[in-house]
CSV table of C-alpha atoms and ligand atoms in Angstrom, one decimal:
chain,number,residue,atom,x,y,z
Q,18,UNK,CA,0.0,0.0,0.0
Q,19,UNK,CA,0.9,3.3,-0.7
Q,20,UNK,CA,-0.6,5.5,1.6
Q,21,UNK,CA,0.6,8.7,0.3
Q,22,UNK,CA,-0.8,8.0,-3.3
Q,23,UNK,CA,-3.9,6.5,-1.9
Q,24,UNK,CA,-4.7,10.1,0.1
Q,25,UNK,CA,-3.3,11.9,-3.3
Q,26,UNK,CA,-6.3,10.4,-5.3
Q,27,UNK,CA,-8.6,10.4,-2.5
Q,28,UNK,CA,-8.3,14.6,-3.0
Q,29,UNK,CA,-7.9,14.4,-6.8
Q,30,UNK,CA,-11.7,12.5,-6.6
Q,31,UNK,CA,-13.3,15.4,-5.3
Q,32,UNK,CA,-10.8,18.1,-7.4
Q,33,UNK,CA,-12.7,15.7,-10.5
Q,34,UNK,CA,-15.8,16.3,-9.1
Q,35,UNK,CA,-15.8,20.2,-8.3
Q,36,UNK,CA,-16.7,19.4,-4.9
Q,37,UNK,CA,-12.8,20.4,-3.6
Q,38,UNK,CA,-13.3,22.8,-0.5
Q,39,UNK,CA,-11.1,25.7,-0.3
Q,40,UNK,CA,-11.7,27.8,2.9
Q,41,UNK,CA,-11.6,31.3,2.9
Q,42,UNK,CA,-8.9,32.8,5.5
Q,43,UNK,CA,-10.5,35.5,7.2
Q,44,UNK,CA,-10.6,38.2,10.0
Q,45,UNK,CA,-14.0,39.7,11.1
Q,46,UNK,CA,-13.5,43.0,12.1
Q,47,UNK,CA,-15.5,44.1,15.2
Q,48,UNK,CA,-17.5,47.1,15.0
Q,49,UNK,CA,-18.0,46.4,11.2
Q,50,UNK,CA,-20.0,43.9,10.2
Q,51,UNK,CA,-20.4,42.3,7.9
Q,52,UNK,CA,-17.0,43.6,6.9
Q,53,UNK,CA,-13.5,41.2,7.3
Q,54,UNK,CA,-10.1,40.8,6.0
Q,55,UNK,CA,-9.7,38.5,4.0
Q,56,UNK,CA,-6.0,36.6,3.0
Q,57,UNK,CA,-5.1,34.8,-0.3
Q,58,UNK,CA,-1.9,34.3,-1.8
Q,59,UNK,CA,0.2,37.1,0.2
Q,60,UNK,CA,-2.7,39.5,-0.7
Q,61,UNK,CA,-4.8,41.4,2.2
Q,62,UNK,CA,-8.1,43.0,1.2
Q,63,UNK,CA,-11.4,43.7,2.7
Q,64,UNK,CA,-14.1,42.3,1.6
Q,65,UNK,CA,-18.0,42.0,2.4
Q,66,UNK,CA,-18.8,38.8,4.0
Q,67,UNK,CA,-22.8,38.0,2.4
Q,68,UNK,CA,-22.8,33.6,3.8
Q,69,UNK,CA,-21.9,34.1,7.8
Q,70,UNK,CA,-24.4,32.0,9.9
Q,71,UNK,CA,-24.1,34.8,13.0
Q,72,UNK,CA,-27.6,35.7,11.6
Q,73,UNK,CA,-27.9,38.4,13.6
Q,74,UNK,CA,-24.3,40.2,14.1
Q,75,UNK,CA,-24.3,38.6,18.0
Q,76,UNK,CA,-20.8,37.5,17.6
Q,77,UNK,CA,-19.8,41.3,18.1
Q,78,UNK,CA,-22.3,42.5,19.9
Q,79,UNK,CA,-20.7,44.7,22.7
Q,80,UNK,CA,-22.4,43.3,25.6
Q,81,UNK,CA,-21.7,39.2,24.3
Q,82,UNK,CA,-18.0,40.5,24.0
Q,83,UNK,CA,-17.5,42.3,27.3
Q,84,UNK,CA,-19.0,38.6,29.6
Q,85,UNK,CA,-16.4,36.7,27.5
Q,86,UNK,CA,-14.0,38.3,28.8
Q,87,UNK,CA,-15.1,39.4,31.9
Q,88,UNK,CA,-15.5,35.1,32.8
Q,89,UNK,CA,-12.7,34.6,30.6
Q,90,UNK,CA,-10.9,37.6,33.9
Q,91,UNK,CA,-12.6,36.1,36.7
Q,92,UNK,CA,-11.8,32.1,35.9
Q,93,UNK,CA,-9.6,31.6,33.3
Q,94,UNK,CA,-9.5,30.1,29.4
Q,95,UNK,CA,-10.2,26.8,29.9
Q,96,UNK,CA,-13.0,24.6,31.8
Q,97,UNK,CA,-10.4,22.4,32.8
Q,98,UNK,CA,-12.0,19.1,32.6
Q,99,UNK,CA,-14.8,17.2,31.7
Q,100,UNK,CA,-18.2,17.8,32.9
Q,101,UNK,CA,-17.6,15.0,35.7
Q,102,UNK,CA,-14.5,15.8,36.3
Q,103,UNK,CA,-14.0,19.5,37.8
Q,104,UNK,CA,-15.1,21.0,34.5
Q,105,UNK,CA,-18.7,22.0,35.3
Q,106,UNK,CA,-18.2,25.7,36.0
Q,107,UNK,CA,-20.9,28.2,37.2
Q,108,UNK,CA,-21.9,29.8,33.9
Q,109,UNK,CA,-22.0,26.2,32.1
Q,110,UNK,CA,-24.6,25.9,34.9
Q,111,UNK,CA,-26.8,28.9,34.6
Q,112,UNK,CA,-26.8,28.8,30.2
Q,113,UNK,CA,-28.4,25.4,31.1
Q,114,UNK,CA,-31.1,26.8,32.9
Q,115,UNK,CA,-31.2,29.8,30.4
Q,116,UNK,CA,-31.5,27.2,27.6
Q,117,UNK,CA,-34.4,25.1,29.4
Q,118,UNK,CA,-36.4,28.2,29.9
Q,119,UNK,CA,-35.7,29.6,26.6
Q,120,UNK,CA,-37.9,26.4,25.3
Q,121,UNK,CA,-40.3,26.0,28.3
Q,122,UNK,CA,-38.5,23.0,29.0
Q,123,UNK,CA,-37.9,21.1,32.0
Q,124,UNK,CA,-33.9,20.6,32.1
Q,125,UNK,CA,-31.4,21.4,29.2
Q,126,UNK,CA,-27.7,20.1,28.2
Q,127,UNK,CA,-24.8,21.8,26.6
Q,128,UNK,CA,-22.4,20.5,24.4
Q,129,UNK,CA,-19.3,21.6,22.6
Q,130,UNK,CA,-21.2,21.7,19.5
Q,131,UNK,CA,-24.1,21.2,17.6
Q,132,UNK,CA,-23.0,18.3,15.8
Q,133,UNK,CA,-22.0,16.8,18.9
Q,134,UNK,CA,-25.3,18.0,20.4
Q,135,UNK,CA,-27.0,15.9,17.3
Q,136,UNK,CA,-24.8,13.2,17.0
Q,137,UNK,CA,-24.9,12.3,21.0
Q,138,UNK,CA,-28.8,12.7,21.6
Q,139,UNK,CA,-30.1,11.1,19.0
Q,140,UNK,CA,-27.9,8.0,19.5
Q,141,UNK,CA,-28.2,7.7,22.7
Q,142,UNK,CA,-32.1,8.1,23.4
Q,143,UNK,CA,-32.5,5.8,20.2
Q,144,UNK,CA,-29.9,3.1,21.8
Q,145,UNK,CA,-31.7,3.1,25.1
Q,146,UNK,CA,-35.0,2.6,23.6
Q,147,UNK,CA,-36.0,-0.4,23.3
Q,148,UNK,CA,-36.0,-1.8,19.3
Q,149,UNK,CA,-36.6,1.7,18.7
Q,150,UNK,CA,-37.6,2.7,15.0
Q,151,UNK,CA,-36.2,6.1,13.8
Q,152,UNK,CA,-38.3,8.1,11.4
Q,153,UNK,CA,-35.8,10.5,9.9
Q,154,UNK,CA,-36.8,13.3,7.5
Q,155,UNK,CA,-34.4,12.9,4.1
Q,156,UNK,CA,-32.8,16.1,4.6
Q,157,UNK,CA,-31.8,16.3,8.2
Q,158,UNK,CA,-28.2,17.5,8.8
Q,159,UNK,CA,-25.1,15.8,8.8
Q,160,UNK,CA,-24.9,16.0,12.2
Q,161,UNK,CA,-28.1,14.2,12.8
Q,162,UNK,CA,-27.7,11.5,10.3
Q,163,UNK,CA,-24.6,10.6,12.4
Q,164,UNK,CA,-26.8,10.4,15.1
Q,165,UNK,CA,-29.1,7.7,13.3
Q,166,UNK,CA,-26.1,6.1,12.4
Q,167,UNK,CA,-24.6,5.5,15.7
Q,168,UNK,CA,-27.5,4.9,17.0
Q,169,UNK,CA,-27.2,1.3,15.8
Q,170,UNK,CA,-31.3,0.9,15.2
Q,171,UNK,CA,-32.9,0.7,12.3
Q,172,UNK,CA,-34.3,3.6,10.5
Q,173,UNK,CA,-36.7,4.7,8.0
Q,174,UNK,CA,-36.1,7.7,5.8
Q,175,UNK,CA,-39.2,9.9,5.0
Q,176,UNK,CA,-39.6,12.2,1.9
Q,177,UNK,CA,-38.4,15.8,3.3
Q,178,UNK,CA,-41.9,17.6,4.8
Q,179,UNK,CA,-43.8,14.4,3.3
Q,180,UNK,CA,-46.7,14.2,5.7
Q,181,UNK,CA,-48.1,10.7,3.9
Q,182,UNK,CA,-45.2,9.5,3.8
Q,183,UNK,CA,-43.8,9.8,7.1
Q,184,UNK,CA,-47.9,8.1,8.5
Q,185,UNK,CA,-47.3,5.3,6.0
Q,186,UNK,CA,-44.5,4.4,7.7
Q,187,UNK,CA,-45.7,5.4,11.2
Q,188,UNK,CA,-48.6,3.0,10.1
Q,189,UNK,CA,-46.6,0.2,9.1
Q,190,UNK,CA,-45.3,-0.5,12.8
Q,191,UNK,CA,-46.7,-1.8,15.7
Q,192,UNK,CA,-48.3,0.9,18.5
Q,193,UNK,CA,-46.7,0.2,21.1
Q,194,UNK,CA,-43.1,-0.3,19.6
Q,195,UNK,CA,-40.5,2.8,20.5
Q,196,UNK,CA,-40.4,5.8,17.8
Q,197,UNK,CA,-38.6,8.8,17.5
Q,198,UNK,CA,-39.2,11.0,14.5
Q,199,UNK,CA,-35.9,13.6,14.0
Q,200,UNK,CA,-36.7,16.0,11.6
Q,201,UNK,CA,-35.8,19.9,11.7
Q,202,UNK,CA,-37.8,23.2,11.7
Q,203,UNK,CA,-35.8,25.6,9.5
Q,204,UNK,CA,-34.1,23.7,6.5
Q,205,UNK,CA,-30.7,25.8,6.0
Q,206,UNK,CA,-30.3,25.3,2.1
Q,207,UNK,CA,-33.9,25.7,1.0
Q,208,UNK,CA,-35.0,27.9,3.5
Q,209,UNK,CA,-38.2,26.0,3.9
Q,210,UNK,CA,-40.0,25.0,7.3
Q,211,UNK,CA,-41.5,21.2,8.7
Q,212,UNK,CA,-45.2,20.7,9.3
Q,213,UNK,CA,-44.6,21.1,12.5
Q,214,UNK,CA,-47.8,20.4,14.2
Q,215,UNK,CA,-49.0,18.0,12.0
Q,216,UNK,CA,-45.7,16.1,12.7
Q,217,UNK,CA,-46.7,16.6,16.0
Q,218,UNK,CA,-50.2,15.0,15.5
Q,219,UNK,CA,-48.4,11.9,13.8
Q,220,UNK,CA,-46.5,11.2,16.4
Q,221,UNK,CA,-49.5,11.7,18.9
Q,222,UNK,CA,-51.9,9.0,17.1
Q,223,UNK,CA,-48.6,6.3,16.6
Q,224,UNK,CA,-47.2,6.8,19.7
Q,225,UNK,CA,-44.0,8.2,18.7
Q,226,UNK,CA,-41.1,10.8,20.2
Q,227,UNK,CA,-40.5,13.5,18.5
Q,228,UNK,CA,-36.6,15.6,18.1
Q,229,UNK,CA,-36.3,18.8,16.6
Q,230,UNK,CA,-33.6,20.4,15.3
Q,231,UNK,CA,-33.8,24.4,15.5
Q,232,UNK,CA,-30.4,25.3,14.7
Q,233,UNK,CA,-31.4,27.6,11.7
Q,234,UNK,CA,-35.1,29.2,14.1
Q,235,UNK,CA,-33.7,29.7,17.7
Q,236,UNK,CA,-32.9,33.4,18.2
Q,237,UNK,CA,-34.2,34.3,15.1
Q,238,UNK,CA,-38.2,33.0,15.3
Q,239,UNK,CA,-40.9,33.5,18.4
Q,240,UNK,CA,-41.2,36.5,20.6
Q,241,UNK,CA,-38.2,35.8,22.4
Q,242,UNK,CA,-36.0,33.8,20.3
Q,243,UNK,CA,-37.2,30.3,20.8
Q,244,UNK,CA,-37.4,29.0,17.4
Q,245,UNK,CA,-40.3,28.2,15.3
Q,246,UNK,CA,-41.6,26.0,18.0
Q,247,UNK,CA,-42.1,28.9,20.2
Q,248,UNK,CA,-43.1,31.1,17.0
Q,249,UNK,CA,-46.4,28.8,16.5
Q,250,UNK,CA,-47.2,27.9,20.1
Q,251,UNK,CA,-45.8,24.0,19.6
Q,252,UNK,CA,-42.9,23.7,22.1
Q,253,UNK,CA,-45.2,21.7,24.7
Q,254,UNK,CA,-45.2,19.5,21.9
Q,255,UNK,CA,-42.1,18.5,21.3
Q,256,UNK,CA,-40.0,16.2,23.0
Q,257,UNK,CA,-36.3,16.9,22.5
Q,258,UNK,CA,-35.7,20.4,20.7
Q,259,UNK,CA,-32.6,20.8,19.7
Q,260,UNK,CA,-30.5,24.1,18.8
Q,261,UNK,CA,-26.9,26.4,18.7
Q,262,UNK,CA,-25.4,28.7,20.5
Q,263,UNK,CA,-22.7,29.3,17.3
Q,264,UNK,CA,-25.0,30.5,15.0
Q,265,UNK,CA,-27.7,33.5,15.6
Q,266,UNK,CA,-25.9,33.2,19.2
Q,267,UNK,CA,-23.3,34.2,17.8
Q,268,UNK,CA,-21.0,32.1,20.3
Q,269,UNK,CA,-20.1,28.0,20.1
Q,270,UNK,CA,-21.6,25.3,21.3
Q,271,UNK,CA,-25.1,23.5,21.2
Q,272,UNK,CA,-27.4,21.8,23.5
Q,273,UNK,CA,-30.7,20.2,23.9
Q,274,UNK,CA,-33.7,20.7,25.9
Q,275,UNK,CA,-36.8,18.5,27.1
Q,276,UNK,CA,-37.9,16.4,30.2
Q,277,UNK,CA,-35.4,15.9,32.9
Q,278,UNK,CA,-35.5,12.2,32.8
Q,279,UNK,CA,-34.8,12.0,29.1
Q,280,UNK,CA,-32.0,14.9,29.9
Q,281,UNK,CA,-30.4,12.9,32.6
Q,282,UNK,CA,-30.2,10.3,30.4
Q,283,UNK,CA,-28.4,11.5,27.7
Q,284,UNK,CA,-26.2,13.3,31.0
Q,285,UNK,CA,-25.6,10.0,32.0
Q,286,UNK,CA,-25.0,7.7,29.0
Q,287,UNK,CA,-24.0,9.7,26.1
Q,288,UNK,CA,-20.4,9.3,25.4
Q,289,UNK,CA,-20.1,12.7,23.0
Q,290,UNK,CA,-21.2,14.1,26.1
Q,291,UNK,CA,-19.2,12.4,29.1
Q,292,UNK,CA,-15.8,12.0,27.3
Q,293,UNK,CA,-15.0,15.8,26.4
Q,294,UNK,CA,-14.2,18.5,28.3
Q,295,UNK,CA,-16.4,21.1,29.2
Q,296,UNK,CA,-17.1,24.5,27.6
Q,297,UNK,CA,-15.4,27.3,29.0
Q,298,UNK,CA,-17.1,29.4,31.5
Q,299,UNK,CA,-15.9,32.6,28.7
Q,300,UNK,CA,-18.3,30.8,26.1
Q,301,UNK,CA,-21.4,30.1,28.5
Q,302,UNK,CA,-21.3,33.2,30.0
Q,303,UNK,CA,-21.2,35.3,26.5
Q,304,UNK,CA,-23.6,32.5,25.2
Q,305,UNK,CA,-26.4,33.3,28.4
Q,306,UNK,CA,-25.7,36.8,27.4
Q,307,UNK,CA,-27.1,36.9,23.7
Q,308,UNK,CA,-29.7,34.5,24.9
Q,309,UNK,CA,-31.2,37.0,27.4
Q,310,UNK,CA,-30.5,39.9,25.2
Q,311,UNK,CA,-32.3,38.0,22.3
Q,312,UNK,CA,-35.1,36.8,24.8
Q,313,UNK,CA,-36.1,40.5,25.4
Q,314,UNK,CA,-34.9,42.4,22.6
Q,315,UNK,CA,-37.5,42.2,19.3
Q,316,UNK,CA,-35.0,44.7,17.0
Q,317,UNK,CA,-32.4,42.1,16.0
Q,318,UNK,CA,-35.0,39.9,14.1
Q,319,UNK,CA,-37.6,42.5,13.1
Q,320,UNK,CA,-34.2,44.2,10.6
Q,321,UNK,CA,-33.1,40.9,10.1
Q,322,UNK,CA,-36.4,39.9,8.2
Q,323,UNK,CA,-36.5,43.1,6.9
Q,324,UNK,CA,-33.1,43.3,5.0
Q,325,UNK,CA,-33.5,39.2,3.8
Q,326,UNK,CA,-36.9,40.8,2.2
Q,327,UNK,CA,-35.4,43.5,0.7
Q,328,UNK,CA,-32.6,41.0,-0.5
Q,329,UNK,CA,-34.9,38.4,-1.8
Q,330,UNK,CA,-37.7,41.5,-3.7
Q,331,UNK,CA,-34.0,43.2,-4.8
Q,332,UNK,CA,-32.7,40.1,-6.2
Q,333,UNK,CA,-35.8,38.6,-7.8
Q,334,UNK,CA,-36.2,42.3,-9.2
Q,335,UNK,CA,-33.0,41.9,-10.9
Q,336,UNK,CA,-34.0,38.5,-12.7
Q,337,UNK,CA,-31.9,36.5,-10.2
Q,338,UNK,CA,-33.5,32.9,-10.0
Q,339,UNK,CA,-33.5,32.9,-6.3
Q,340,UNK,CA,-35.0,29.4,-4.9
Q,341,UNK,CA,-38.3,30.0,-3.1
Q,342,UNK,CA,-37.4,30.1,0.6
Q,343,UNK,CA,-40.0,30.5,3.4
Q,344,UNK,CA,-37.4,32.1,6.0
Q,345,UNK,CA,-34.6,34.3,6.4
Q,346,UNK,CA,-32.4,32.4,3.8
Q,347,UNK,CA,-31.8,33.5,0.1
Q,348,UNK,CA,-30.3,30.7,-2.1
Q,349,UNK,CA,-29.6,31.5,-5.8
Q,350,UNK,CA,-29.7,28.9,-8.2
Q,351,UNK,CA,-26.8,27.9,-9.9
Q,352,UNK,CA,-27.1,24.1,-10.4
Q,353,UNK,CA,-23.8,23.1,-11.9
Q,354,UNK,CA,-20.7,23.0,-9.7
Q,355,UNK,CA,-17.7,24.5,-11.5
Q,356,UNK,CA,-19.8,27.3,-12.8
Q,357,UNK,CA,-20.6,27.7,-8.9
Q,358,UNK,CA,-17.8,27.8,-8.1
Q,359,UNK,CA,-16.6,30.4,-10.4
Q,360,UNK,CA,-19.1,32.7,-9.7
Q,361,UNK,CA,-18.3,32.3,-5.8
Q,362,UNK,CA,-14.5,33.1,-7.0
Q,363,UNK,CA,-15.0,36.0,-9.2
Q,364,UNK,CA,-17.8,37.5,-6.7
Q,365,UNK,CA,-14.3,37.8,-4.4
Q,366,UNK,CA,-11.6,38.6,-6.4
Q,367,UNK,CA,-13.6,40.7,-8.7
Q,368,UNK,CA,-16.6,42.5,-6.3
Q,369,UNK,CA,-14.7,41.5,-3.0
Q,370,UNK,CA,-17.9,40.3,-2.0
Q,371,UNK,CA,-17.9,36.3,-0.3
Q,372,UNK,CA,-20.3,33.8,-0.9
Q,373,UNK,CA,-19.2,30.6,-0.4
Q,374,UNK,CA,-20.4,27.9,-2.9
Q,375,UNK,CA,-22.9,25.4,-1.7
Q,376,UNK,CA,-22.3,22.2,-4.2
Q,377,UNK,CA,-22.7,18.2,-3.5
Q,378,UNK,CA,-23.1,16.5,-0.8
Q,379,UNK,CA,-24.6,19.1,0.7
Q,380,UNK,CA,-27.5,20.3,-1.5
Q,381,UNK,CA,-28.0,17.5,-4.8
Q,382,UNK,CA,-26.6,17.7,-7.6
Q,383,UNK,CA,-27.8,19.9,-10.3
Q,384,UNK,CA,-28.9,22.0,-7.4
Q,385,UNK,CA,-25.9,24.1,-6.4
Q,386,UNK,CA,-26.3,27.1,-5.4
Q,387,UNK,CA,-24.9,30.4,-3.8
Q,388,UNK,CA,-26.7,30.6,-0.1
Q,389,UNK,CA,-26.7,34.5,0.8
Q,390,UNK,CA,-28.1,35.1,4.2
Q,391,UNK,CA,-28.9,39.0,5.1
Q,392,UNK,CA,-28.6,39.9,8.6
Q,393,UNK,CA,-29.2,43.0,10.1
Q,394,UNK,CA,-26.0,44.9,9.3
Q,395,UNK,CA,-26.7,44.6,5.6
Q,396,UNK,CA,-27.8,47.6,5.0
Q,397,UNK,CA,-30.0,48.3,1.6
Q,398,UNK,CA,-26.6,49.7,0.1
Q,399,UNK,CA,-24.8,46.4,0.8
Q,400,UNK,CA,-27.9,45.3,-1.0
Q,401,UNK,CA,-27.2,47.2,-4.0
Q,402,UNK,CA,-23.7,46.5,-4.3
Q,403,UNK,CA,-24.5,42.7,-4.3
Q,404,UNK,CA,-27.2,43.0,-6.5
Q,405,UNK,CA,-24.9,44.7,-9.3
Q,406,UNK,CA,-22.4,42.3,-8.1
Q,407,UNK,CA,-24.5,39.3,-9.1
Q,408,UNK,CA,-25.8,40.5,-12.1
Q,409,UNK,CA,-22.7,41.5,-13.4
Q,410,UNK,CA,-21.7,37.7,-12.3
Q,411,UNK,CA,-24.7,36.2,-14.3
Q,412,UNK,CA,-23.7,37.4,-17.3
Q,413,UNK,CA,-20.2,37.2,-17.5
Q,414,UNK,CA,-20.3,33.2,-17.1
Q,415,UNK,CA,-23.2,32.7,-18.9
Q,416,UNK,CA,-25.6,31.7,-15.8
Q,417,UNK,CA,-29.4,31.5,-16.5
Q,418,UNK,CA,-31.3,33.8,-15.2
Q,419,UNK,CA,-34.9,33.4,-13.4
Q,420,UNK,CA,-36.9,32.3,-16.5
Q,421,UNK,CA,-34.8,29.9,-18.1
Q,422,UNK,CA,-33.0,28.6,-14.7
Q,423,UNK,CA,-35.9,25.9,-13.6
Q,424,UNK,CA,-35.7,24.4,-17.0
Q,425,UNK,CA,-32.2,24.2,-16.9
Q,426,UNK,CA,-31.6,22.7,-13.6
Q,427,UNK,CA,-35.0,20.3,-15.2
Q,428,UNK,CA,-32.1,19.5,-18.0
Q,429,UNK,CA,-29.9,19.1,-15.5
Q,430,UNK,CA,-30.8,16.8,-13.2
Q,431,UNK,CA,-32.4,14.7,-16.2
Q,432,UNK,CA,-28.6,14.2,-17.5
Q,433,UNK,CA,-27.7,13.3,-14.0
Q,434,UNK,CA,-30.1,10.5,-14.0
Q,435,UNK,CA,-29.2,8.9,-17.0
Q,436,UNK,CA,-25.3,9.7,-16.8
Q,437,UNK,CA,-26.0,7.6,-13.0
Q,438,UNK,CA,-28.1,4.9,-15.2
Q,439,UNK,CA,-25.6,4.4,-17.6
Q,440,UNK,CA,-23.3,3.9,-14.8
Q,441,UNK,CA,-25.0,1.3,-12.9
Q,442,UNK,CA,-26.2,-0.5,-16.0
Q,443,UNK,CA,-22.5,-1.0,-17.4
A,27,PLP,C1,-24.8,24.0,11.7
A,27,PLP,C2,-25.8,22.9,12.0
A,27,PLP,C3,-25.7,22.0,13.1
A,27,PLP,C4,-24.4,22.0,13.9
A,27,PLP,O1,-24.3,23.1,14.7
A,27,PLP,P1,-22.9,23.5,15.2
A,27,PLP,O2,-23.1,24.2,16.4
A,27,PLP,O3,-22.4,24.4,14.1
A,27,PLP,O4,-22.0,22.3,15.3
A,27,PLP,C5,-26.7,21.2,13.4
A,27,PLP,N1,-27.8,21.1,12.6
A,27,PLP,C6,-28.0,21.9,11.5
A,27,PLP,C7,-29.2,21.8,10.8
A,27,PLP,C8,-27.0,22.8,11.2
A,27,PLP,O5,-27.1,23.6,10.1
């Protein structure tokens, strides 16, 4: 074996398939968001960042900057051990409680991520049911799908949102075998939002758990920042809701909330959770901060609503074939990877605007797309900019516009299927 050469071609795979990732070096700039620095090839410019998940500028709000380091002062960097072992500080405590009460929920739990949040819970409630069935929606996240995964159980994948589907599976077990149905509210690359209640219902008549995943909602949705659950009265509802503290937060981390049994359970037997060391009482404490600021303060998400609008209606104006998207999220249809990719490029170089491009796995293919997400501080005149930026984009590379874009990602995604048939037929 070779193992250099066999790591060489694993990378030149995905260089053949456009789906390489290069990461953008930046360096946010407090004070002017969405504004950073941005490094490539000995260069230094600044550029306009248009794809940040701190969906509402939190990550430099004053107040969230001032209890990091004031915890970071009082006790130090690090937690300096696992939760068990020393590294359960005060503020890991109280964002707990902040967290439970944020969802109405009995007890929460805070992990280094939300990955780790996903991956843990769902693997461990599923594991100590017994013969549990998961009932996972087709385009849950990574993060959750490793969950499913680990879980060990066996699993059934419904269409995404597909209500019939979901009860034709529900319908196909027994009543009183265990259930969970994972499934999230705000989809991040569509933009789109779950049938929440009648989920809910489901799960009610087939006597089934239900997990949410509100990573994309929580901060941004219901009167004080509770996610879409809280935004339609349905938190009571759920059993496990899931969210961030990295994204509208603006901090790191993630947690879940529900019942304290279920809670102590994950405590007590999930190893994602046990294993790890805690996060530092810097993080928690600038994470309770944005919570309660969010929890109280409506401005944040009235402007961010506002400016994805005015995004979306400027962009659409333009002829931009922006995907339908119920929320906060603006993708733009490219649906072909290298051309994607390009446009992502030459928005930066050329506009010093960055969008990063969203290609395979993570949306399908023929589906690739630039995902913009307004927040606040992008003002009508950042608006304008990207606007011109984009169309001047469009029709340098020869991108389709709104009309003509369906029926070319149709085209598409029909030469897919048959390049995929061909395949598996020779
Ligand atoms: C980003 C994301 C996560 C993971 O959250 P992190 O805190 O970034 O690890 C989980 N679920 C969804 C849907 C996400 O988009």
């Amino acid at each position: 074996m070779n193992y250099d050469r066999f790591f060489e071609e694993a990378i030149a795979q995905l260089h053949s398939e456009r789906r390489y990732r290069v990461f953008a070096d930046l360096e946010r700039i407090v004070g002017r968001f969405p504004r950073a620095i941005w490094r490539s090839n000995g260069e230094v410019r600044e550029i306009t960042v248009w794809c940040s998940n701190d969906y509402l500028g939190m990550g430099q709000n004053e107040r969230v900057i001032d209890a990091m380091r004031e915890a970071a002062g009082k006790m130090g960097s690090g937690a300096g051990g696992t939760r068990n072992i020393s590294g359960t500080n005060h503020p890991l405590v109280e964002l707990e409680a902040e967290l439970a009460d944020l969802h109405g929920k009995e007890a929460g739990l805070v992990f280094t991520s939300g990955f780790v949040s996903n991956e843990a819970a769902i693997s461990t409630i599923a594991r100590l049911l017994p013969n549990c069935l998961i009932l996972s929606d087709e385009l849950n996240h990574a993060s959750m799908i490793e969950g499913v995964r680990r879980s060990g159980v066996e699993k059934k994948i419904f269409r995404h949102n597909d209500l019939a589907h979901l009860e034709s599976l529900l319908q196909a077990v027994p009543h009183e075998r265990a259930k969970l149905i994972a499934f999230e509210s705000v989809y991040s690359m569509d933009g789109d939002i779950a049938p929440i209640e009648a989920i809910c219902d489901l799960a009610d008549k087939y006597n089934a758990m239900t997990y949410i995943d509100e990573v994309h909602a929580v901060g941004m949705y219901g009167a004080r920042g509770g996610g879409i659950t809280e935004r339609d009265g349905l938190a009571h509802r759920i059993d496990i809701i899931e969210g961030t503290l990295a994204k509208a937060f603006g901090v790191l981390g993630g947690y879940i909330t529900g019942k304290s049994a279920v809670i102590d359970a994950v405590r007590s037997y999930a190893p994602g959770f046990i294993f790890t060391t805690a996060l530092p009482p810097a993080l928690a404490a600038a994470a309770t901060t944005s919570i309660r600021h969010l929890k109280v303060s409506q401005a944040e998400r009235d402007a961010h609503q506002r400016q994805a609008r005015a995004t979306k209606d400027a962009l659409s104006a333009a002829g931009l074939p922006v995907m339908a998207s119920e929320t906060h999220i603006v993708p733009l249809l490219v649906g072909e990877p290298d051309l994607c990719k390009q446009a992502s490029d030459r928005l930066l170089e050329k506009h010093g605007l960055y969008i990063q491009p969203i290609n395979y796995p993570t949306v399908p293919r023929g589906t690739e797309r630039l995902r913009i997400t307004p927040t606040p501080l992008h003002s009508d005149a950042l608006i304008a900019e990207l606007t011109g930026a984009l169309l001047e984009t469009w029709t340098a590379l020869g991108i389709p516009f709104q009309s003509d874009a369906t029926d070319a990602q149709h085209e598409r995604s029909e030469r897919v299927v048959s390049l995929v048939t061909a395949k598996s037929g020779g």
